[in-house]
JSON list of N, CA and C in Angstrom, two decimals:
[
{"chain": "A", "resi": 1, "resn": "ARG", "atom": "N", "xyz": [0.82, -1.20, 0.00]},
{"chain": "A", "resi": 1, "resn": "ARG", "atom": "CA", "xyz": [0.00, 0.00, 0.00]},
{"chain": "A", "resi": 1, "resn": "ARG", "atom": "C", "xyz": [0.86, 1.26, 0.00]},
{"chain": "A", "resi": 2, "resn": "PHE", "atom": "N", "xyz": [1.93, 1.26, 0.76]},
{"chain": "A", "resi": 2, "resn": "PHE", "atom": "CA", "xyz": [2.80, 2.43, 0.84]},
{"chain": "A", "resi": 2, "resn": "PHE", "atom": "C", "xyz": [4.10, 2.25, 0.07]},
{"chain": "A", "resi": 3, "resn": "GLY", "atom": "N", "xyz": [4.28, 1.12, -0.60]},
{"chain": "A", "resi": 3, "resn": "GLY", "atom": "CA", "xyz": [5.47, 0.90, -1.41]},
{"chain": "A", "resi": 3, "resn": "GLY", "atom": "C", "xyz": [6.59, 0.14, -0.74]},
{"chain": "A", "resi": 4, "resn": "GLY", "atom": "N", "xyz": [6.30, -0.44, 0.41]},
{"chain": "A", "resi": 4, "resn": "GLY", "atom": "CA", "xyz": [7.33, -1.18, 1.14]},
{"chain": "A", "resi": 4, "resn": "GLY", "atom": "C", "xyz": [7.90, -2.35, 0.35]},
{"chain": "A", "resi": 5, "resn": "GLU", "atom": "N", "xyz": [7.06, -3.03, -0.39]},
{"chain": "A", "resi": 5, "resn": "GLU", "atom": "CA", "xyz": [7.53, -4.18, -1.17]},
{"chain": "A", "resi": 5, "resn": "GLU", "atom": "C", "xyz": [8.51, -3.75, -2.24]},
{"chain": "A", "resi": 6, "resn": "LYS", "atom": "N", "xyz": [8.26, -2.59, -2.83]},
{"chain": "A", "resi": 6, "resn": "LYS", "atom": "CA", "xyz": [9.16, -2.07, -3.86]},
{"chain": "A", "resi": 6, "resn": "LYS", "atom": "C", "xyz": [10.52, -1.70, -3.26]},
{"chain": "A", "resi": 7, "resn": "VAL", "atom": "N", "xyz": [10.50, -1.06, -2.11]},
{"chain": "A", "resi": 7, "resn": "VAL", "atom": "CA", "xyz": [11.75, -0.69, -1.43]},
{"chain": "A", "resi": 7, "resn": "VAL", "atom": "C", "xyz": [12.51, -1.95, -1.02]},
{"chain": "A", "resi": 8, "resn": "LEU", "atom": "N", "xyz": [11.81, -2.94, -0.50]},
{"chain": "A", "resi": 8, "resn": "LEU", "atom": "CA", "xyz": [12.44, -4.20, -0.11]},
{"chain": "A", "resi": 8, "resn": "LEU", "atom": "C", "xyz": [13.13, -4.85, -1.32]},
{"chain": "A", "resi": 9, "resn": "ALA", "atom": "N", "xyz": [12.44, -4.92, -2.44]},
{"chain": "A", "resi": 9, "resn": "ALA", "atom": "CA", "xyz": [13.01, -5.51, -3.65]},
{"chain": "A", "resi": 9, "resn": "ALA", "atom": "C", "xyz": [14.23, -4.72, -4.12]},
{"chain": "A", "resi": 10, "resn": "GLN", "atom": "N", "xyz": [14.15, -3.39, -4.06]},
{"chain": "A", "resi": 10, "resn": "GLN", "atom": "CA", "xyz": [15.27, -2.55, -4.48]},
{"chain": "A", "resi": 10, "resn": "GLN", "atom": "C", "xyz": [16.47, -2.75, -3.56]},
{"chain": "A", "resi": 11, "resn": "LEU", "atom": "N", "xyz": [16.25, -2.81, -2.25]},
{"chain": "A", "resi": 11, "resn": "LEU", "atom": "CA", "xyz": [17.34, -3.05, -1.31]},
{"chain": "A", "resi": 11, "resn": "LEU", "atom": "C", "xyz": [18.03, -4.38, -1.61]},
{"chain": "A", "resi": 12, "resn": "LYS", "atom": "N", "xyz": [17.24, -5.43, -1.78]},
{"chain": "A", "resi": 12, "resn": "LYS", "atom": "CA", "xyz": [17.81, -6.75, -2.06]},
{"chain": "A", "resi": 12, "resn": "LYS", "atom": "C", "xyz": [18.60, -6.74, -3.38]},
{"chain": "A", "resi": 13, "resn": "LYS", "atom": "N", "xyz": [18.05, -6.07, -4.38]},
{"chain": "A", "resi": 13, "resn": "LYS", "atom": "CA", "xyz": [18.71, -6.00, -5.68]},
{"chain": "A", "resi": 13, "resn": "LYS", "atom": "C", "xyz": [20.06, -5.29, -5.57]},
{"chain": "A", "resi": 14, "resn": "ARG", "atom": "N", "xyz": [20.09, -4.14, -4.90]},
{"chain": "A", "resi": 14, "resn": "ARG", "atom": "CA", "xyz": [21.33, -3.36, -4.79]},
{"chain": "A", "resi": 14, "resn": "ARG", "atom": "C", "xyz": [22.37, -4.08, -3.92]},
{"chain": "A", "resi": 15, "resn": "ILE", "atom": "N", "xyz": [21.93, -4.77, -2.88]},
{"chain": "A", "resi": 15, "resn": "ILE", "atom": "CA", "xyz": [22.86, -5.54, -2.06]},
{"chain": "A", "resi": 15, "resn": "ILE", "atom": "C", "xyz": [23.53, -6.61, -2.92]},
{"chain": "A", "resi": 16, "resn": "LYS", "atom": "N", "xyz": [22.74, -7.29, -3.74]},
{"chain": "A", "resi": 16, "resn": "LYS", "atom": "CA", "xyz": [23.29, -8.33, -4.61]},
{"chain": "A", "resi": 16, "resn": "LYS", "atom": "C", "xyz": [24.22, -7.72, -5.67]},
{"chain": "A", "resi": 17, "resn": "GLU", "atom": "N", "xyz": [23.79, -6.64, -6.30]},
{"chain": "A", "resi": 17, "resn": "GLU", "atom": "CA", "xyz": [24.61, -5.99, -7.33]},
{"chain": "A", "resi": 17, "resn": "GLU", "atom": "C", "xyz": [25.95, -5.51, -6.77]},
{"chain": "A", "resi": 18, "resn": "ARG", "atom": "N", "xyz": [25.93, -5.06, -5.52]},
{"chain": "A", "resi": 18, "resn": "ARG", "atom": "CA", "xyz": [27.15, -4.56, -4.89]},
{"chain": "A", "resi": 18, "resn": "ARG", "atom": "C", "xyz": [27.94, -5.66, -4.19]},
{"chain": "A", "resi": 19, "resn": "LYS", "atom": "N", "xyz": [27.45, -6.91, -4.36]},
{"chain": "A", "resi": 19, "resn": "LYS", "atom": "CA", "xyz": [28.13, -8.09, -3.81]},
{"chain": "A", "resi": 19, "resn": "LYS", "atom": "C", "xyz": [28.33, -7.98, -2.29]},
{"chain": "A", "resi": 20, "resn": "LEU", "atom": "N", "xyz": [27.28, -7.54, -1.62]},
{"chain": "A", "resi": 20, "resn": "LEU", "atom": "CA", "xyz": [27.32, -7.35, -0.16]},
{"chain": "A", "resi": 20, "resn": "LEU", "atom": "C", "xyz": [26.49, -8.38, 0.58]},
{"chain": "A", "resi": 21, "resn": "GLN", "atom": "N", "xyz": [25.95, -9.36, -0.12]},
{"chain": "A", "resi": 21, "resn": "GLN", "atom": "CA", "xyz": [25.04, -10.30, 0.51]},
{"chain": "A", "resi": 21, "resn": "GLN", "atom": "C", "xyz": [25.67, -11.13, 1.63]},
{"chain": "A", "resi": 22, "resn": "ASP", "atom": "N", "xyz": [27.00, -11.20, 1.69]},
{"chain": "A", "resi": 22, "resn": "ASP", "atom": "CA", "xyz": [27.65, -11.93, 2.77]},
{"chain": "A", "resi": 22, "resn": "ASP", "atom": "C", "xyz": [27.80, -11.10, 4.04]},
{"chain": "A", "resi": 23, "resn": "VAL", "atom": "N", "xyz": [27.63, -9.78, 3.94]},
{"chain": "A", "resi": 23, "resn": "VAL", "atom": "CA", "xyz": [27.80, -8.92, 5.12]},
{"chain": "A", "resi": 23, "resn": "VAL", "atom": "C", "xyz": [26.57, -8.08, 5.45]},
{"chain": "A", "resi": 24, "resn": "VAL", "atom": "N", "xyz": [25.59, -8.05, 4.55]},
{"chain": "A", "resi": 24, "resn": "VAL", "atom": "CA", "xyz": [24.37, -7.26, 4.76]},
{"chain": "A", "resi": 24, "resn": "VAL", "atom": "C", "xyz": [23.17, -8.17, 4.60]},
{"chain": "A", "resi": 25, "resn": "ARG", "atom": "N", "xyz": [22.22, -8.06, 5.51]},
{"chain": "A", "resi": 25, "resn": "ARG", "atom": "CA", "xyz": [20.99, -8.84, 5.43]},
{"chain": "A", "resi": 25, "resn": "ARG", "atom": "C", "xyz": [19.81, -7.89, 5.32]},
{"chain": "A", "resi": 26, "resn": "VAL", "atom": "N", "xyz": [18.85, -8.25, 4.47]},
{"chain": "A", "resi": 26, "resn": "VAL", "atom": "CA", "xyz": [17.63, -7.47, 4.29]},
{"chain": "A", "resi": 26, "resn": "VAL", "atom": "C", "xyz": [16.46, -8.39, 4.59]},
{"chain": "A", "resi": 27, "resn": "TYR", "atom": "N", "xyz": [15.64, -7.99, 5.57]},
{"chain": "A", "resi": 27, "resn": "TYR", "atom": "CA", "xyz": [14.49, -8.79, 5.97]},
{"chain": "A", "resi": 27, "resn": "TYR", "atom": "C", "xyz": [13.25, -7.91, 6.03]},
{"chain": "A", "resi": 28, "resn": "PRO", "atom": "N", "xyz": [12.12, -8.42, 5.56]},
{"chain": "A", "resi": 28, "resn": "PRO", "atom": "CA", "xyz": [10.86, -7.69, 5.77]},
{"chain": "A", "resi": 28, "resn": "PRO", "atom": "C", "xyz": [10.45, -7.82, 7.23]},
{"chain": "A", "resi": 29, "resn": "SER", "atom": "N", "xyz": [9.84, -6.78, 7.77]},
{"chain": "A", "resi": 29, "resn": "SER", "atom": "CA", "xyz": [9.45, -6.83, 9.18]},
{"chain": "A", "resi": 29, "resn": "SER", "atom": "C", "xyz": [7.97, -7.01, 9.39]},
{"chain": "A", "resi": 30, "resn": "GLY", "atom": "N", "xyz": [7.17, -6.76, 8.37]},
{"chain": "A", "resi": 30, "resn": "GLY", "atom": "CA", "xyz": [5.74, -6.74, 8.61]},
{"chain": "A", "resi": 30, "resn": "GLY", "atom": "C", "xyz": [5.38, -5.44, 9.31]},
{"chain": "A", "resi": 31, "resn": "CYS", "atom": "N", "xyz": [4.21, -5.40, 9.88]},
{"chain": "A", "resi": 31, "resn": "CYS", "atom": "CA", "xyz": [3.71, -4.16, 10.50]},
{"chain": "A", "resi": 31, "resn": "CYS", "atom": "C", "xyz": [4.47, -3.85, 11.79]},
{"chain": "A", "resi": 32, "resn": "ILE", "atom": "N", "xyz": [4.93, -2.62, 11.90]},
{"chain": "A", "resi": 32, "resn": "ILE", "atom": "CA", "xyz": [5.55, -2.15, 13.14]},
{"chain": "A", "resi": 32, "resn": "ILE", "atom": "C", "xyz": [4.83, -0.89, 13.64]},
{"chain": "A", "resi": 33, "resn": "ASP", "atom": "N", "xyz": [3.54, -0.82, 13.29]},
{"chain": "A", "resi": 33, "resn": "ASP", "atom": "CA", "xyz": [2.64, 0.27, 13.71]},
{"chain": "A", "resi": 33, "resn": "ASP", "atom": "C", "xyz": [3.12, 1.66, 13.31]},
{"chain": "A", "resi": 34, "resn": "LYS", "atom": "N", "xyz": [3.82, 1.76, 12.21]},
{"chain": "A", "resi": 34, "resn": "LYS", "atom": "CA", "xyz": [4.28, 3.05, 11.71]},
{"chain": "A", "resi": 34, "resn": "LYS", "atom": "C", "xyz": [3.96, 3.21, 10.23]},
{"chain": "A", "resi": 35, "resn": "CYS", "atom": "N", "xyz": [2.91, 2.57, 9.76]},
{"chain": "A", "resi": 35, "resn": "CYS", "atom": "CA", "xyz": [2.58, 2.59, 8.34]},
{"chain": "A", "resi": 35, "resn": "CYS", "atom": "C", "xyz": [2.38, 4.00, 7.80]},
{"chain": "A", "resi": 36, "resn": "SER", "atom": "N", "xyz": [1.88, 4.91, 8.63]},
{"chain": "A", "resi": 36, "resn": "SER", "atom": "CA", "xyz": [1.66, 6.27, 8.16]},
{"chain": "A", "resi": 36, "resn": "SER", "atom": "C", "xyz": [2.98, 6.96, 7.84]},
{"chain": "A", "resi": 37, "resn": "LYS", "atom": "N", "xyz": [4.09, 6.43, 8.33]},
{"chain": "A", "resi": 37, "resn": "LYS", "atom": "CA", "xyz": [5.41, 6.99, 8.07]},
{"chain": "A", "resi": 37, "resn": "LYS", "atom": "C", "xyz": [6.18, 6.12, 7.09]},
{"chain": "A", "resi": 38, "resn": "GLY", "atom": "N", "xyz": [5.50, 5.18, 6.45]},
{"chain": "A", "resi": 38, "resn": "GLY", "atom": "CA", "xyz": [6.17, 4.18, 5.65]},
{"chain": "A", "resi": 38, "resn": "GLY", "atom": "C", "xyz": [6.39, 4.58, 4.23]},
{"chain": "A", "resi": 39, "resn": "PRO", "atom": "N", "xyz": [7.16, 3.75, 3.51]},
{"chain": "A", "resi": 39, "resn": "PRO", "atom": "CA", "xyz": [7.90, 2.59, 4.00]},
{"chain": "A", "resi": 39, "resn": "PRO", "atom": "C", "xyz": [9.00, 3.00, 5.00]},
{"chain": "A", "resi": 40, "resn": "ASN", "atom": "N", "xyz": [9.18, 2.13, 5.98]},
{"chain": "A", "resi": 40, "resn": "ASN", "atom": "CA", "xyz": [10.18, 2.33, 7.01]},
{"chain": "A", "resi": 40, "resn": "ASN", "atom": "C", "xyz": [11.30, 1.32, 6.84]},
{"chain": "A", "resi": 41, "resn": "VAL", "atom": "N", "xyz": [12.51, 1.75, 7.18]},
{"chain": "A", "resi": 41, "resn": "VAL", "atom": "CA", "xyz": [13.67, 0.86, 7.14]},
{"chain": "A", "resi": 41, "resn": "VAL", "atom": "C", "xyz": [14.40, 1.02, 8.47]},
{"chain": "A", "resi": 42, "resn": "LEU", "atom": "N", "xyz": [14.67, -0.10, 9.13]},
{"chain": "A", "resi": 42, "resn": "LEU", "atom": "CA", "xyz": [15.47, -0.10, 10.35]},
{"chain": "A", "resi": 42, "resn": "LEU", "atom": "C", "xyz": [16.84, -0.66, 10.00]},
{"chain": "A", "resi": 43, "resn": "VAL", "atom": "N", "xyz": [17.88, 0.04, 10.40]},
{"chain": "A", "resi": 43, "resn": "VAL", "atom": "CA", "xyz": [19.24, -0.35, 10.06]},
{"chain": "A", "resi": 43, "resn": "VAL", "atom": "C", "xyz": [20.01, -0.63, 11.34]},
{"chain": "A", "resi": 44, "resn": "PHE", "atom": "N", "xyz": [20.62, -1.81, 11.39]},
{"chain": "A", "resi": 44, "resn": "PHE", "atom": "CA", "xyz": [21.48, -2.18, 12.51]},
{"chain": "A", "resi": 44, "resn": "PHE", "atom": "C", "xyz": [22.83, -2.59, 11.95]},
{"chain": "A", "resi": 45, "resn": "PRO", "atom": "N", "xyz": [23.95, -2.28, 12.56]},
{"chain": "A", "resi": 45, "resn": "PRO", "atom": "CA", "xyz": [24.07, -1.61, 13.85]},
{"chain": "A", "resi": 45, "resn": "PRO", "atom": "C", "xyz": [23.75, -0.13, 13.73]},
{"chain": "A", "resi": 46, "resn": "GLY", "atom": "N", "xyz": [23.52, 0.47, 14.86]},
{"chain": "A", "resi": 46, "resn": "GLY", "atom": "CA", "xyz": [23.27, 1.90, 14.91]},
{"chain": "A", "resi": 46, "resn": "GLY", "atom": "C", "xyz": [21.83, 2.27, 15.19]},
{"chain": "A", "resi": 47, "resn": "SER", "atom": "N", "xyz": [20.93, 1.31, 15.04]},
{"chain": "A", "resi": 47, "resn": "SER", "atom": "CA", "xyz": [19.51, 1.55, 15.31]},
{"chain": "A", "resi": 47, "resn": "SER", "atom": "C", "xyz": [18.99, 2.79, 14.59]},
{"chain": "A", "resi": 48, "resn": "VAL", "atom": "N", "xyz": [19.23, 2.86, 13.30]},
{"chain": "A", "resi": 48, "resn": "VAL", "atom": "CA", "xyz": [18.74, 3.97, 12.48]},
{"chain": "A", "resi": 48, "resn": "VAL", "atom": "C", "xyz": [17.37, 3.62, 11.94]},
{"chain": "A", "resi": 49, "resn": "TRP", "atom": "N", "xyz": [16.43, 4.53, 12.10]},
{"chain": "A", "resi": 49, "resn": "TRP", "atom": "CA", "xyz": [15.07, 4.33, 11.61]},
{"chain": "A", "resi": 49, "resn": "TRP", "atom": "C", "xyz": [14.83, 5.37, 10.52]},
{"chain": "A", "resi": 50, "resn": "ALA", "atom": "N", "xyz": [14.67, 4.92, 9.28]},
{"chain": "A", "resi": 50, "resn": "ALA", "atom": "CA", "xyz": [14.40, 5.82, 8.16]},
{"chain": "A", "resi": 50, "resn": "ALA", "atom": "C", "xyz": [12.94, 5.68, 7.76]},
{"chain": "A", "resi": 51, "resn": "CYS", "atom": "N", "xyz": [12.25, 6.81, 7.63]},
{"chain": "A", "resi": 51, "resn": "CYS", "atom": "CA", "xyz": [10.83, 6.83, 7.28]},
{"chain": "A", "resi": 51, "resn": "CYS", "atom": "C", "xyz": [10.65, 7.37, 5.87]},
{"chain": "A", "resi": 52, "resn": "LYS", "atom": "N", "xyz": [9.52, 6.99, 5.27]},
{"chain": "A", "resi": 52, "resn": "LYS", "atom": "CA", "xyz": [9.16, 7.45, 3.93]},
{"chain": "A", "resi": 52, "resn": "LYS", "atom": "C", "xyz": [10.27, 7.19, 2.92]},
{"chain": "A", "resi": 53, "resn": "VAL", "atom": "N", "xyz": [10.83, 6.00, 2.99]},
{"chain": "A", "resi": 53, "resn": "VAL", "atom": "CA", "xyz": [11.92, 5.60, 2.11]},
{"chain": "A", "resi": 53, "resn": "VAL", "atom": "C", "xyz": [11.38, 5.28, 0.72]},
{"chain": "A", "resi": 54, "resn": "ASP", "atom": "N", "xyz": [12.13, 5.66, -0.29]},
{"chain": "A", "resi": 54, "resn": "ASP", "atom": "CA", "xyz": [11.79, 5.23, -1.65]},
{"chain": "A", "resi": 54, "resn": "ASP", "atom": "C", "xyz": [13.07, 4.73, -2.32]},
{"chain": "A", "resi": 55, "resn": "GLY", "atom": "N", "xyz": [12.95, 4.33, -3.56]},
{"chain": "A", "resi": 55, "resn": "GLY", "atom": "CA", "xyz": [14.08, 3.73, -4.27]},
{"chain": "A", "resi": 55, "resn": "GLY", "atom": "C", "xyz": [15.29, 4.63, -4.37]},
{"chain": "A", "resi": 56, "resn": "HIS", "atom": "N", "xyz": [15.09, 5.95, -4.32]},
{"chain": "A", "resi": 56, "resn": "HIS", "atom": "CA", "xyz": [16.21, 6.89, -4.41]},
{"chain": "A", "resi": 56, "resn": "HIS", "atom": "C", "xyz": [17.06, 6.89, -3.13]},
{"chain": "A", "resi": 57, "resn": "ASP", "atom": "N", "xyz": [16.51, 6.38, -2.03]},
{"chain": "A", "resi": 57, "resn": "ASP", "atom": "CA", "xyz": [17.21, 6.37, -0.74]},
{"chain": "A", "resi": 57, "resn": "ASP", "atom": "C", "xyz": [18.05, 5.12, -0.52]},
{"chain": "A", "resi": 58, "resn": "VAL", "atom": "N", "xyz": [17.88, 4.12, -1.34]},
{"chain": "A", "resi": 58, "resn": "VAL", "atom": "CA", "xyz": [18.46, 2.81, -1.09]},
{"chain": "A", "resi": 58, "resn": "VAL", "atom": "C", "xyz": [19.99, 2.84, -1.01]},
{"chain": "A", "resi": 59, "resn": "ASP", "atom": "N", "xyz": [20.66, 3.42, -1.97]},
{"chain": "A", "resi": 59, "resn": "ASP", "atom": "CA", "xyz": [22.13, 3.44, -1.94]},
{"chain": "A", "resi": 59, "resn": "ASP", "atom": "C", "xyz": [22.66, 4.25, -0.76]},
{"chain": "A", "resi": 60, "resn": "THR", "atom": "N", "xyz": [21.98, 5.34, -0.44]},
{"chain": "A", "resi": 60, "resn": "THR", "atom": "CA", "xyz": [22.40, 6.14, 0.71]},
{"chain": "A", "resi": 60, "resn": "THR", "atom": "C", "xyz": [22.25, 5.34, 2.01]},
{"chain": "A", "resi": 61, "resn": "LEU", "atom": "N", "xyz": [21.16, 4.62, 2.16]},
{"chain": "A", "resi": 61, "resn": "LEU", "atom": "CA", "xyz": [20.97, 3.78, 3.34]},
{"chain": "A", "resi": 61, "resn": "LEU", "atom": "C", "xyz": [22.06, 2.72, 3.45]},
{"chain": "A", "resi": 62, "resn": "ILE", "atom": "N", "xyz": [22.38, 2.09, 2.33]},
{"chain": "A", "resi": 62, "resn": "ILE", "atom": "CA", "xyz": [23.43, 1.06, 2.32]},
{"chain": "A", "resi": 62, "resn": "ILE", "atom": "C", "xyz": [24.78, 1.67, 2.68]},
{"chain": "A", "resi": 63, "resn": "ASP", "atom": "N", "xyz": [25.12, 2.79, 2.05]},
{"chain": "A", "resi": 63, "resn": "ASP", "atom": "CA", "xyz": [26.40, 3.45, 2.32]},
{"chain": "A", "resi": 63, "resn": "ASP", "atom": "C", "xyz": [26.51, 3.88, 3.77]},
{"chain": "A", "resi": 64, "resn": "ASP", "atom": "N", "xyz": [25.44, 4.46, 4.31]},
{"chain": "A", "resi": 64, "resn": "ASP", "atom": "CA", "xyz": [25.44, 4.90, 5.71]},
{"chain": "A", "resi": 64, "resn": "ASP", "atom": "C", "xyz": [25.60, 3.71, 6.65]},
{"chain": "A", "resi": 65, "resn": "ALA", "atom": "N", "xyz": [24.92, 2.61, 6.36]},
{"chain": "A", "resi": 65, "resn": "ALA", "atom": "CA", "xyz": [25.03, 1.42, 7.22]},
{"chain": "A", "resi": 65, "resn": "ALA", "atom": "C", "xyz": [26.44, 0.87, 7.18]},
{"chain": "A", "resi": 66, "resn": "LEU", "atom": "N", "xyz": [27.06, 0.83, 6.02]},
{"chain": "A", "resi": 66, "resn": "LEU", "atom": "CA", "xyz": [28.43, 0.32, 5.92]},
{"chain": "A", "resi": 66, "resn": "LEU", "atom": "C", "xyz": [29.41, 1.24, 6.64]},
{"chain": "A", "resi": 67, "resn": "ALA", "atom": "N", "xyz": [29.16, 2.53, 6.61]},
{"chain": "A", "resi": 67, "resn": "ALA", "atom": "CA", "xyz": [30.04, 3.47, 7.30]},
{"chain": "A", "resi": 67, "resn": "ALA", "atom": "C", "xyz": [30.00, 3.28, 8.81]},
{"chain": "A", "resi": 68, "resn": "ARG", "atom": "N", "xyz": [28.86, 2.79, 9.34]},
{"chain": "A", "resi": 68, "resn": "ARG", "atom": "CA", "xyz": [28.72, 2.56, 10.77]},
{"chain": "A", "resi": 68, "resn": "ARG", "atom": "C", "xyz": [29.02, 1.12, 11.17]},
{"chain": "A", "resi": 69, "resn": "ALA", "atom": "N", "xyz": [29.35, 0.29, 10.20]},
{"chain": "A", "resi": 69, "resn": "ALA", "atom": "CA", "xyz": [29.53, -1.14, 10.46]},
{"chain": "A", "resi": 69, "resn": "ALA", "atom": "C", "xyz": [30.72, -1.40, 11.38]},
{"chain": "A", "resi": 70, "resn": "ALA", "atom": "N", "xyz": [30.65, -2.53, 12.04]},
{"chain": "A", "resi": 70, "resn": "ALA", "atom": "CA", "xyz": [31.74, -2.96, 12.93]},
{"chain": "A", "resi": 70, "resn": "ALA", "atom": "C", "xyz": [33.02, -3.12, 12.11]},
{"chain": "A", "resi": 71, "resn": "PRO", "atom": "N", "xyz": [34.17, -2.88, 12.72]},
{"chain": "A", "resi": 71, "resn": "PRO", "atom": "CA", "xyz": [35.45, -3.02, 12.00]},
{"chain": "A", "resi": 71, "resn": "PRO", "atom": "C", "xyz": [35.62, -4.37, 11.31]},
{"chain": "A", "resi": 72, "resn": "ALA", "atom": "N", "xyz": [35.12, -5.44, 11.91]},
{"chain": "A", "resi": 72, "resn": "ALA", "atom": "CA", "xyz": [35.26, -6.77, 11.30]},
{"chain": "A", "resi": 72, "resn": "ALA", "atom": "C", "xyz": [34.55, -6.83, 9.96]},
{"chain": "A", "resi": 73, "resn": "VAL", "atom": "N", "xyz": [33.40, -6.18, 9.85]},
{"chain": "A", "resi": 73, "resn": "VAL", "atom": "CA", "xyz": [32.66, -6.14, 8.58]},
{"chain": "A", "resi": 73, "resn": "VAL", "atom": "C", "xyz": [33.47, -5.36, 7.56]},
{"chain": "A", "resi": 74, "resn": "CYS", "atom": "N", "xyz": [34.02, -4.23, 7.96]},
{"chain": "A", "resi": 74, "resn": "CYS", "atom": "CA", "xyz": [34.83, -3.43, 7.04]},
{"chain": "A", "resi": 74, "resn": "CYS", "atom": "C", "xyz": [36.04, -4.21, 6.56]},
{"chain": "A", "resi": 75, "resn": "ASP", "atom": "N", "xyz": [36.67, -4.98, 7.45]},
{"chain": "A", "resi": 75, "resn": "ASP", "atom": "CA", "xyz": [37.80, -5.81, 7.07]},
{"chain": "A", "resi": 75, "resn": "ASP", "atom": "C", "xyz": [37.38, -6.86, 6.05]},
{"chain": "A", "resi": 76, "resn": "GLN", "atom": "N", "xyz": [36.20, -7.47, 6.23]},
{"chain": "A", "resi": 76, "resn": "GLN", "atom": "CA", "xyz": [35.69, -8.45, 5.27]},
{"chain": "A", "resi": 76, "resn": "GLN", "atom": "C", "xyz": [35.50, -7.81, 3.90]},
{"chain": "A", "resi": 77, "resn": "LEU", "atom": "N", "xyz": [34.93, -6.61, 3.88]},
{"chain": "A", "resi": 77, "resn": "LEU", "atom": "CA", "xyz": [34.69, -5.93, 2.61]},
{"chain": "A", "resi": 77, "resn": "LEU", "atom": "C", "xyz": [36.02, -5.62, 1.92]},
{"chain": "A", "resi": 78, "resn": "ALA", "atom": "N", "xyz": [37.00, -5.17, 2.68]},
{"chain": "A", "resi": 78, "resn": "ALA", "atom": "CA", "xyz": [38.30, -4.82, 2.10]},
{"chain": "A", "resi": 78, "resn": "ALA", "atom": "C", "xyz": [38.99, -6.04, 1.50]},
{"chain": "A", "resi": 79, "resn": "ARG", "atom": "N", "xyz": [38.79, -7.21, 2.14]},
{"chain": "A", "resi": 79, "resn": "ARG", "atom": "CA", "xyz": [39.43, -8.44, 1.64]},
{"chain": "A", "resi": 79, "resn": "ARG", "atom": "C", "xyz": [38.58, -9.11, 0.56]},
{"chain": "A", "resi": 80, "resn": "GLY", "atom": "N", "xyz": [37.35, -8.61, 0.34]},
{"chain": "A", "resi": 80, "resn": "GLY", "atom": "CA", "xyz": [36.48, -9.22, -0.66]},
{"chain": "A", "resi": 80, "resn": "GLY", "atom": "C", "xyz": [35.86, -10.51, -0.18]},
{"chain": "A", "resi": 81, "resn": "VAL", "atom": "N", "xyz": [35.75, -10.67, 1.14]},
{"chain": "A", "resi": 81, "resn": "VAL", "atom": "CA", "xyz": [35.15, -11.89, 1.72]},
{"chain": "A", "resi": 81, "resn": "VAL", "atom": "C", "xyz": [33.66, -11.79, 1.66]}
]
């Protein structure tokens, strides 16, 4: 109704295209009682809650999440693991 399925598909697509599927997970959450602010994306680590997300926000969300990632994740990315 608010486009969450489209954002979910776009996130999964970009994660795969950027070869991040070994270090980034994308899961649908179902209703979290915030549909009026949706689509919503929760990013961990960092507990970032993004509201009214659309396809244009996907790469920024991914980049921001990677910038806050634990050092071990960054090391994996640098080694291509």
